[in-house]
mmCIF file of C-alpha atoms in Angstrom:
data_model
loop_
_atom_site.group_PDB
_atom_site.id
_atom_site.type_symbol
_atom_site.label_atom_id
_atom_site.label_comp_id
_atom_site.label_asym_id
_atom_site.label_seq_id
_atom_site.Cartn_x
_atom_site.Cartn_y
_atom_site.Cartn_z
ATOM 1 C CA MET A 1 11.622 24.766 -3.415
ATOM 2 C CA ASN A 2 14.201 23.125 -5.676
ATOM 3 C CA SER A 3 17.951 23.326 -6.070
ATOM 4 C CA GLY A 4 20.911 21.309 -7.194
ATOM 5 C CA THR A 5 21.670 20.198 -3.633
ATOM 6 C CA ASP A 6 20.955 16.474 -3.338
ATOM 7 C CA ILE A 7 19.493 16.027 0.109
ATOM 8 C CA GLY A 8 17.277 13.063 0.756
ATOM 9 C CA ILE A 9 16.357 10.241 3.090
ATOM 10 C CA GLY A 10 19.097 8.393 4.941
ATOM 11 C CA ALA A 11 16.938 5.782 6.663
ATOM 12 C CA ILE A 12 13.384 5.174 7.910
ATOM 13 C CA HIS A 13 12.199 3.005 10.777
ATOM 14 C CA CYS A 14 8.531 2.458 11.679
ATOM 15 C CA VAL A 15 7.209 0.996 14.933
ATOM 16 C CA LEU A 16 3.817 -0.733 14.707
ATOM 17 C CA PRO A 17 1.792 -2.762 17.241
ATOM 18 C CA ASP A 18 1.348 -6.519 17.020
ATOM 19 C CA THR A 19 -2.114 -6.251 18.591
ATOM 20 C CA ARG A 20 -5.016 -5.484 16.233
ATOM 21 C CA VAL A 21 -8.574 -4.697 17.326
ATOM 22 C CA ALA A 22 -11.551 -4.662 14.960
ATOM 23 C CA VAL A 23 -13.271 -1.286 14.710
ATOM 24 C CA GLU A 24 -16.596 -2.698 15.883
ATOM 25 C CA ASP A 25 -14.858 -4.145 18.957
ATOM 26 C CA LEU A 26 -13.564 -0.774 20.138
ATOM 27 C CA PRO A 27 -15.171 0.151 23.485
ATOM 28 C CA GLU A 28 -16.749 3.352 22.203
ATOM 29 C CA PHE A 29 -18.366 1.732 19.147
ATOM 30 C CA ALA A 30 -21.434 0.549 21.094
ATOM 31 C CA MET A 31 -22.058 4.124 22.247
ATOM 32 C CA LEU A 32 -22.017 5.705 18.779
ATOM 33 C CA ASP A 33 -25.136 7.097 17.186
ATOM 34 C CA THR A 34 -26.228 5.693 13.818
ATOM 35 C CA ALA A 35 -24.383 8.266 11.711
ATOM 36 C CA ALA A 36 -21.073 7.793 13.528
ATOM 37 C CA ALA A 37 -21.362 3.994 13.524
ATOM 38 C CA ASP A 38 -22.101 3.935 9.788
ATOM 39 C CA PHE A 39 -19.127 6.218 9.215
ATOM 40 C CA ALA A 40 -16.793 3.959 11.197
ATOM 41 C CA ARG A 41 -17.973 0.852 9.328
ATOM 42 C CA GLY A 42 -17.543 2.559 5.954
ATOM 43 C CA SER A 43 -14.246 4.320 6.667
ATOM 44 C CA GLY A 44 -12.091 1.600 5.157
ATOM 45 C CA VAL A 45 -10.530 0.786 8.541
ATOM 46 C CA ARG A 46 -11.027 -2.866 9.486
ATOM 47 C CA THR A 47 -8.685 -3.007 12.471
ATOM 48 C CA VAL A 48 -6.477 -0.609 14.399
ATOM 49 C CA GLY A 49 -3.098 -1.383 15.921
ATOM 50 C CA ILE A 50 -2.938 -0.807 19.677
ATOM 51 C CA PHE A 51 0.090 -0.665 21.965
ATOM 52 C CA ASP A 52 -0.131 -1.376 25.667
ATOM 53 C CA GLU A 53 -0.784 1.816 27.581
ATOM 54 C CA THR A 54 2.119 4.185 26.995
ATOM 55 C CA GLU A 55 2.813 7.827 26.315
ATOM 56 C CA GLN A 56 3.788 9.166 22.922
ATOM 57 C CA ALA A 57 7.302 10.441 23.622
ATOM 58 C CA PRO A 58 8.615 6.990 24.653
ATOM 59 C CA LEU A 59 7.264 5.548 21.389
ATOM 60 C CA ALA A 60 9.016 8.235 19.365
ATOM 61 C CA ALA A 61 12.206 7.653 21.373
ATOM 62 C CA ARG A 62 11.978 3.913 20.729
ATOM 63 C CA ALA A 63 11.687 4.556 16.987
ATOM 64 C CA CYS A 64 14.827 6.727 17.156
ATOM 65 C CA ARG A 65 16.805 4.182 19.194
ATOM 66 C CA GLU A 66 15.935 1.330 16.867
ATOM 67 C CA LEU A 67 16.715 3.433 13.789
ATOM 68 C CA PHE A 68 20.197 4.333 15.036
ATOM 69 C CA GLU A 69 20.890 0.787 16.233
ATOM 70 C CA ALA A 70 20.487 -0.297 12.618
ATOM 71 C CA HIS A 71 21.997 2.846 11.066
ATOM 72 C CA PRO A 72 24.526 4.392 13.492
ATOM 73 C CA GLY A 73 24.876 8.156 13.330
ATOM 74 C CA GLU A 74 25.032 11.395 15.324
ATOM 75 C CA PRO A 75 22.199 13.713 14.237
ATOM 76 C CA ASP A 76 22.687 17.451 14.580
ATOM 77 C CA VAL A 77 18.969 18.211 14.983
ATOM 78 C CA LEU A 78 15.933 16.292 16.267
ATOM 79 C CA LEU A 79 12.598 17.437 14.840
ATOM 80 C CA LEU A 80 9.677 15.997 16.801
ATOM 81 C CA VAL A 81 6.433 16.194 14.852
ATOM 82 C CA ALA A 82 3.970 17.055 17.594
ATOM 83 C CA PRO A 83 1.264 14.576 18.611
ATOM 84 C CA ARG A 84 -2.394 15.565 18.891
ATOM 85 C CA ALA A 85 -1.866 16.404 22.562
ATOM 86 C CA PRO A 86 1.467 16.741 24.408
ATOM 87 C CA ASP A 87 2.422 14.256 27.102
ATOM 88 C CA VAL A 88 3.273 17.120 29.471
ATOM 89 C CA LEU A 89 2.463 20.805 29.856
ATOM 90 C CA LEU A 90 5.346 23.205 30.560
ATOM 91 C CA GLY A 91 7.816 20.373 30.010
ATOM 92 C CA SER A 92 9.392 19.314 26.702
ATOM 93 C CA ASP A 93 8.308 16.221 24.813
ATOM 94 C CA ALA A 94 11.106 16.896 22.311
ATOM 95 C CA GLY A 95 13.601 17.042 25.170
ATOM 96 C CA ARG A 96 12.263 13.762 26.549
ATOM 97 C CA VAL A 97 12.673 12.047 23.183
ATOM 98 C CA GLN A 98 16.241 13.366 22.954
ATOM 99 C CA SER A 99 17.009 12.080 26.463
ATOM 100 C CA GLU A 100 15.366 8.649 26.156
ATOM 101 C CA ALA A 101 16.806 8.058 22.690
ATOM 102 C CA LYS A 102 20.249 9.190 23.938
ATOM 103 C CA LEU A 103 20.632 11.654 21.058
ATOM 104 C CA ASN A 104 22.758 13.999 23.121
ATOM 105 C CA SER A 105 24.312 15.745 20.112
ATOM 106 C CA ALA A 106 20.941 16.635 18.574
ATOM 107 C CA PHE A 107 19.263 19.962 19.307
ATOM 108 C CA PRO A 108 15.568 19.065 19.843
ATOM 109 C CA PHE A 109 12.509 21.080 18.908
ATOM 110 C CA THR A 110 8.943 20.522 17.794
ATOM 111 C CA VAL A 111 6.989 21.083 14.585
ATOM 112 C CA GLU A 112 3.519 21.770 15.973
ATOM 113 C CA GLY A 113 0.024 22.866 14.973
ATOM 114 C CA LEU A 114 -0.190 21.262 11.520
ATOM 115 C CA GLY A 115 -1.697 17.859 12.314
ATOM 116 C CA CYS A 116 -0.914 15.156 9.755
ATOM 117 C CA THR A 117 0.883 17.643 7.520
ATOM 118 C CA GLY A 118 3.612 18.051 10.140
ATOM 119 C CA SER A 119 5.755 15.232 8.728
ATOM 120 C CA SER A 120 5.864 16.791 5.278
ATOM 121 C CA THR A 121 6.756 20.155 6.802
ATOM 122 C CA ALA A 122 9.452 18.494 8.915
ATOM 123 C CA TRP A 123 11.262 16.828 6.029
ATOM 124 C CA ALA A 124 11.206 20.076 4.047
ATOM 125 C CA LEU A 125 12.506 21.974 7.083
ATOM 126 C CA ALA A 126 15.189 19.329 7.621
ATOM 127 C CA ARG A 127 16.342 19.820 4.045
ATOM 128 C CA ASP A 128 16.467 23.590 4.536
ATOM 129 C CA LEU A 129 18.483 23.210 7.757
ATOM 130 C CA LEU A 130 21.078 21.123 5.932
ATOM 131 C CA VAL A 131 21.229 23.567 3.020
ATOM 132 C CA ALA A 132 21.563 26.538 5.376
ATOM 133 C CA ASP A 133 24.504 25.169 7.366
ATOM 134 C CA PRO A 134 27.165 23.025 5.653
ATOM 135 C CA GLY A 135 28.354 21.992 9.131
ATOM 136 C CA ARG A 136 25.179 19.985 9.717
ATOM 137 C CA GLU A 137 25.266 16.416 8.446
ATOM 138 C CA GLN A 138 22.038 14.788 9.599
ATOM 139 C CA VAL A 139 18.562 15.681 10.858
ATOM 140 C CA VAL A 140 16.328 13.074 12.492
ATOM 141 C CA ILE A 141 12.535 13.421 12.411
ATOM 142 C CA ALA A 142 10.281 11.476 14.799
ATOM 143 C CA HIS A 143 6.599 11.176 15.586
ATOM 144 C CA ALA A 144 4.292 8.930 17.601
ATOM 145 C CA SER A 145 0.548 8.572 17.006
ATOM 146 C CA ARG A 146 -1.902 7.801 19.819
ATOM 147 C CA PRO A 147 -5.534 8.891 20.243
ATOM 148 C CA THR A 148 -6.379 11.980 22.272
ATOM 149 C CA GLY A 149 -8.261 10.620 25.269
ATOM 150 C CA VAL A 150 -9.685 7.117 25.112
ATOM 151 C CA ASP A 151 -11.747 7.236 21.913
ATOM 152 C CA ARG A 152 -10.220 6.155 18.600
ATOM 153 C CA ILE A 153 -13.216 6.844 16.347
ATOM 154 C CA ARG A 154 -12.950 10.475 15.195
ATOM 155 C CA PHE A 155 -16.298 11.111 13.542
ATOM 156 C CA PRO A 156 -16.469 12.482 10.835
ATOM 157 C CA VAL A 157 -12.733 12.121 10.109
ATOM 158 C CA THR A 158 -11.216 8.672 10.661
ATOM 159 C CA VAL A 159 -10.326 5.911 13.145
ATOM 160 C CA VAL A 160 -6.994 6.311 14.963
ATOM 161 C CA GLY A 161 -4.407 3.595 15.516
ATOM 162 C CA ASP A 162 -1.042 3.575 17.283
ATOM 163 C CA GLY A 163 2.327 3.845 15.586
ATOM 164 C CA ALA A 164 5.603 5.743 15.464
ATOM 165 C CA TYR A 165 8.493 6.437 13.140
ATOM 166 C CA ALA A 166 11.935 7.963 12.931
ATOM 167 C CA MET A 167 13.673 9.006 9.714
ATOM 168 C CA THR A 168 16.837 10.860 8.802
ATOM 169 C CA MET A 169 17.550 13.465 6.146
ATOM 170 C CA VAL A 170 21.153 13.560 4.932
ATOM 171 C CA ARG A 171 23.348 14.812 2.115
ATOM 172 C CA GLY A 172 23.381 12.302 -0.716
ATOM 173 C CA GLY A 173 20.352 10.447 0.672
ATOM 174 C CA ARG A 174 17.870 8.603 -1.546
ATOM 175 C CA PRO A 175 15.210 9.297 -2.474
ATOM 176 C CA VAL A 176 16.144 12.920 -3.062
ATOM 177 C CA LEU A 177 13.686 15.655 -2.129
ATOM 178 C CA ARG A 178 13.280 17.402 -5.483
ATOM 179 C CA ALA A 179 10.445 19.873 -4.833
ATOM 180 C CA HIS A 180 8.054 20.807 -2.053
ATOM 181 C CA ARG A 181 5.154 23.224 -1.525
ATOM 182 C CA GLU A 182 2.985 23.847 1.524
ATOM 183 C CA GLN A 183 0.101 26.138 2.417
ATOM 184 C CA ALA A 184 -2.330 26.697 5.301
ATOM 185 C CA ASP A 185 -5.585 28.523 6.019
ATOM 186 C CA GLY A 186 -5.672 29.607 9.653
ATOM 187 C CA SER A 187 -9.418 30.272 9.621
ATOM 188 C CA PHE A 188 -9.961 26.536 10.278
ATOM 189 C CA HIS A 189 -7.812 26.593 13.430
ATOM 190 C CA ASP A 190 -10.687 25.712 15.777
ATOM 191 C CA LEU A 191 -12.749 23.362 13.605
ATOM 192 C CA PHE A 192 -11.837 20.501 15.972
ATOM 193 C CA ARG A 193 -11.403 20.969 19.704
ATOM 194 C CA VAL A 194 -10.969 19.013 22.927
ATOM 195 C CA ASP A 195 -12.098 20.635 26.190
ATOM 196 C CA TYR A 196 -9.079 19.476 28.160
ATOM 197 C CA LYS A 197 -8.982 22.205 30.818
ATOM 198 C CA GLN A 198 -12.345 21.416 32.373
ATOM 199 C CA THR A 199 -12.316 17.605 32.185
ATOM 200 C CA PRO A 200 -9.933 14.776 33.174
ATOM 201 C CA TRP A 201 -8.101 13.044 30.328
ATOM 202 C CA TYR A 202 -10.305 9.938 30.402
ATOM 203 C CA GLU A 203 -13.312 12.144 29.584
ATOM 204 C CA TRP A 204 -11.642 14.021 26.715
ATOM 205 C CA ARG A 205 -13.788 13.974 23.605
ATOM 206 C CA GLU A 206 -12.862 15.492 20.283
ATOM 207 C CA VAL A 207 -15.657 17.683 18.946
ATOM 208 C CA CYS A 208 -16.084 18.888 15.377
ATOM 209 C CA GLN A 209 -17.607 22.354 15.631
ATOM 210 C CA ASP A 210 -19.292 22.086 12.220
ATOM 211 C CA THR A 211 -19.399 18.759 10.358
ATOM 212 C CA SER A 212 -20.763 20.338 7.175
ATOM 213 C CA ARG A 213 -17.881 22.815 7.141
ATOM 214 C CA TYR A 214 -15.456 19.891 7.410
ATOM 215 C CA ARG A 215 -17.172 17.715 4.821
ATOM 216 C CA PHE A 216 -17.911 20.378 2.229
ATOM 217 C CA GLN A 217 -16.114 23.684 2.689
ATOM 218 C CA LEU A 218 -12.775 22.202 3.775
ATOM 219 C CA ALA A 219 -13.013 19.357 1.256
ATOM 220 C CA THR A 220 -13.660 21.807 -1.588
ATOM 221 C CA LEU A 221 -10.824 24.065 -0.480
ATOM 222 C CA SER A 222 -8.460 21.090 -0.124
ATOM 223 C CA SER A 223 -9.212 19.884 -3.636
ATOM 224 C CA ARG A 224 -8.433 23.311 -5.084
ATOM 225 C CA ARG A 225 -5.273 23.827 -3.054
ATOM 226 C CA LEU A 226 -3.803 20.368 -3.601
ATOM 227 C CA GLY A 227 -4.619 20.399 -7.308
ATOM 228 C CA ALA A 228 -2.799 23.714 -7.786
ATOM 229 C CA MET A 229 0.113 22.675 -5.574
ATOM 230 C CA VAL A 230 0.682 19.474 -7.546
ATOM 231 C CA ASP A 231 1.018 21.572 -10.705
ATOM 232 C CA GLN A 232 3.415 23.953 -8.944
ATOM 233 C CA VAL A 233 5.622 21.187 -7.542
ATOM 234 C CA LEU A 234 5.890 19.432 -10.899
ATOM 235 C CA ALA A 235 6.729 22.736 -12.568
ATOM 236 C CA ASP A 236 9.392 23.424 -9.921
ATOM 237 C CA ALA A 237 10.996 20.082 -10.743
ATOM 238 C CA GLY A 238 10.567 20.433 -14.522
ATOM 239 C CA ALA A 239 8.425 17.291 -14.643
ATOM 240 C CA ASP A 240 4.942 16.453 -15.882
ATOM 241 C CA ARG A 241 2.296 14.079 -14.542
ATOM 242 C CA GLN A 242 3.309 11.317 -16.932
ATOM 243 C CA ARG A 243 6.674 11.114 -15.174
ATOM 244 C CA VAL A 244 5.119 10.461 -11.749
ATOM 245 C CA LYS A 245 5.498 6.747 -11.066
ATOM 246 C CA VAL A 246 3.551 6.606 -7.783
ATOM 247 C CA THR A 247 1.320 8.934 -5.777
ATOM 248 C CA LEU A 248 0.925 8.492 -2.014
ATOM 249 C CA MET A 249 -1.118 10.303 0.621
ATOM 250 C CA GLN A 250 -2.119 9.994 4.267
ATOM 251 C CA ASN A 251 -4.597 7.331 5.377
ATOM 252 C CA VAL A 252 -7.868 8.879 6.547
ATOM 253 C CA THR A 253 -10.740 7.119 4.735
ATOM 254 C CA ALA A 254 -10.933 4.839 1.723
ATOM 255 C CA SER A 255 -13.209 7.289 -0.083
ATOM 256 C CA ALA A 256 -10.442 9.918 0.005
ATOM 257 C CA TYR A 257 -8.307 7.804 -2.328
ATOM 258 C CA ASP A 258 -11.045 7.728 -4.966
ATOM 259 C CA PHE A 259 -11.666 11.452 -4.531
ATOM 260 C CA TYR A 260 -8.059 12.506 -5.088
ATOM 261 C CA THR A 261 -7.482 9.972 -7.851
ATOM 262 C CA SER A 262 -10.411 11.489 -9.742
ATOM 263 C CA LEU A 263 -9.369 15.048 -8.927
ATOM 264 C CA LEU A 264 -5.723 14.786 -9.887
ATOM 265 C CA GLY A 265 -5.776 12.050 -12.516
ATOM 266 C CA LEU A 266 -3.039 10.324 -10.468
ATOM 267 C CA PRO A 267 -4.025 6.989 -8.908
ATOM 268 C CA ILE A 268 -3.259 6.654 -5.194
ATOM 269 C CA HIS A 269 -1.053 3.605 -4.622
ATOM 270 C CA PRO A 270 -2.836 0.618 -2.986
ATOM 271 C CA VAL A 271 -0.290 0.492 -0.141
ATOM 272 C CA CYS A 272 -2.177 3.418 1.418
ATOM 273 C CA GLY A 273 -5.458 1.514 1.517
ATOM 274 C CA ARG A 274 -3.782 -1.597 2.892
ATOM 275 C CA HIS A 275 -2.250 0.323 5.776
ATOM 276 C CA LEU A 276 -5.516 2.164 6.451
ATOM 277 C CA ALA A 277 -7.423 -1.121 6.655
ATOM 278 C CA GLU A 278 -4.890 -2.818 8.926
ATOM 279 C CA TYR A 279 -3.614 -0.043 11.206
ATOM 280 C CA GLY A 280 -6.093 2.824 10.929
ATOM 281 C CA HIS A 281 -5.015 6.440 10.709
ATOM 282 C CA LEU A 282 -1.576 7.064 12.232
ATOM 283 C CA GLY A 283 -1.607 10.834 12.103
ATOM 284 C CA ALA A 284 1.594 12.334 10.752
ATOM 285 C CA ALA A 285 3.124 8.841 10.516
ATOM 286 C CA ASP A 286 0.883 7.779 7.611
ATOM 287 C CA VAL A 287 2.910 9.231 4.748
ATOM 288 C CA VAL A 288 6.200 7.977 6.202
ATOM 289 C CA LEU A 289 4.832 4.452 6.678
ATOM 290 C CA ASN A 290 3.480 4.431 3.130
ATOM 291 C CA LEU A 291 6.679 5.812 1.610
ATOM 292 C CA ASN A 292 8.847 3.354 3.523
ATOM 293 C CA ALA A 293 6.737 0.370 2.436
ATOM 294 C CA LEU A 294 6.891 1.530 -1.169
ATOM 295 C CA LEU A 295 10.682 1.922 -1.057
ATOM 296 C CA GLU A 296 11.062 -1.557 0.448
ATOM 297 C CA SER A 297 8.720 -3.169 -2.089
ATOM 298 C CA GLY A 298 11.284 -3.254 -4.897
ATOM 299 C CA GLU A 299 8.833 -1.893 -7.458
ATOM 300 C CA LEU A 300 10.677 1.401 -7.969
ATOM 301 C CA ASP A 301 13.755 2.040 -10.082
ATOM 302 C CA GLN A 302 16.385 4.720 -9.674
ATOM 303 C CA GLY A 303 15.094 7.977 -11.150
ATOM 304 C CA ASP A 304 11.409 7.201 -10.554
ATOM 305 C CA LEU A 305 9.372 10.097 -9.186
ATOM 306 C CA VAL A 306 7.090 9.677 -6.164
ATOM 307 C CA LEU A 307 4.530 12.354 -5.328
ATOM 308 C CA VAL A 308 3.388 12.583 -1.686
ATOM 309 C CA LEU A 309 0.226 14.509 -0.786
ATOM 310 C CA ASN A 310 -0.583 15.452 2.786
ATOM 311 C CA ASN A 311 -3.319 17.514 4.418
ATOM 312 C CA SER A 312 -5.024 17.927 7.767
ATOM 313 C CA PRO A 313 -8.269 19.221 9.314
ATOM 314 C CA VAL A 314 -6.486 22.366 10.508
ATOM 315 C CA ALA A 315 -6.336 23.263 6.805
ATOM 316 C CA ALA A 316 -2.653 22.651 6.156
ATOM 317 C CA TRP A 317 -1.580 21.123 2.851
ATOM 318 C CA ALA A 318 1.735 19.857 1.512
ATOM 319 C CA VAL A 319 2.938 18.269 -1.719
ATOM 320 C CA THR A 320 6.416 16.748 -2.040
ATOM 321 C CA LEU A 321 8.168 15.231 -5.045
ATOM 322 C CA TRP A 322 10.837 12.630 -4.333
ATOM 323 C CA GLU A 323 13.265 11.125 -6.847
ATOM 324 C CA VAL A 324 14.284 7.545 -6.065
#
């Protein structure tokens, strides 16, 4: 996807907890078997940020309220990137965020079923919505990350922290979304499951149906898909790898940064590892947190290209090229 229409980011606001808890102090750590405990220690996560008990929609609404307090506006659309589990069944989390954030002019709906990759899909969809209708001026995207159930250690994937964000896509925004590609393989749809119908929420446990399939088959497929998609996105934008100033990705494990750096020949920026170590994995919020920190760091100049990789255990992949 690429055109002459300059649509990019209007503003970003991230909400992070003040409270940090060391991974080995999490309640479930003492109950882990040796393999899971070794994984948690070696994941690259030192602490996770934890909010006081709250649902996800209020966190996403808070991110929206605080964003528009600092950057007043009337969004036409609210895209809620779905959490791992909805706050309510038969109700509308997106409607709740709209109501609690007082975004009465925004039509709310949810981008769901893509895990971490949902944020990348949402910003591409937001761009398309603005291109499709010249009457639209602004789309707001929001997401809140909390663990499913009580456990934060997702063996063999990552350790989950709390966080939320809101961001807007607007005409003339910077950085500009220059090119985007996404793919999915639905055969991995049930690799991870939570038996929520037969158990109360405090007994929910995420189960990986086949750890070897996750660690080997999905990892191999992800490396092939992302490698090809990076080439496609750069070709769409008429750029080469030498022009990419920074590469970012989601924060799952420290070893993933080395893997993709070696695979792509594009070093993953250290801001990703710093956020992983301090906050843990924030689901679909990772790439937004990393991009926002990079933009605020002052190390980028106008015209620099930033490549953002994103993938998830449901086998969804996205690559986006932004121009600062």
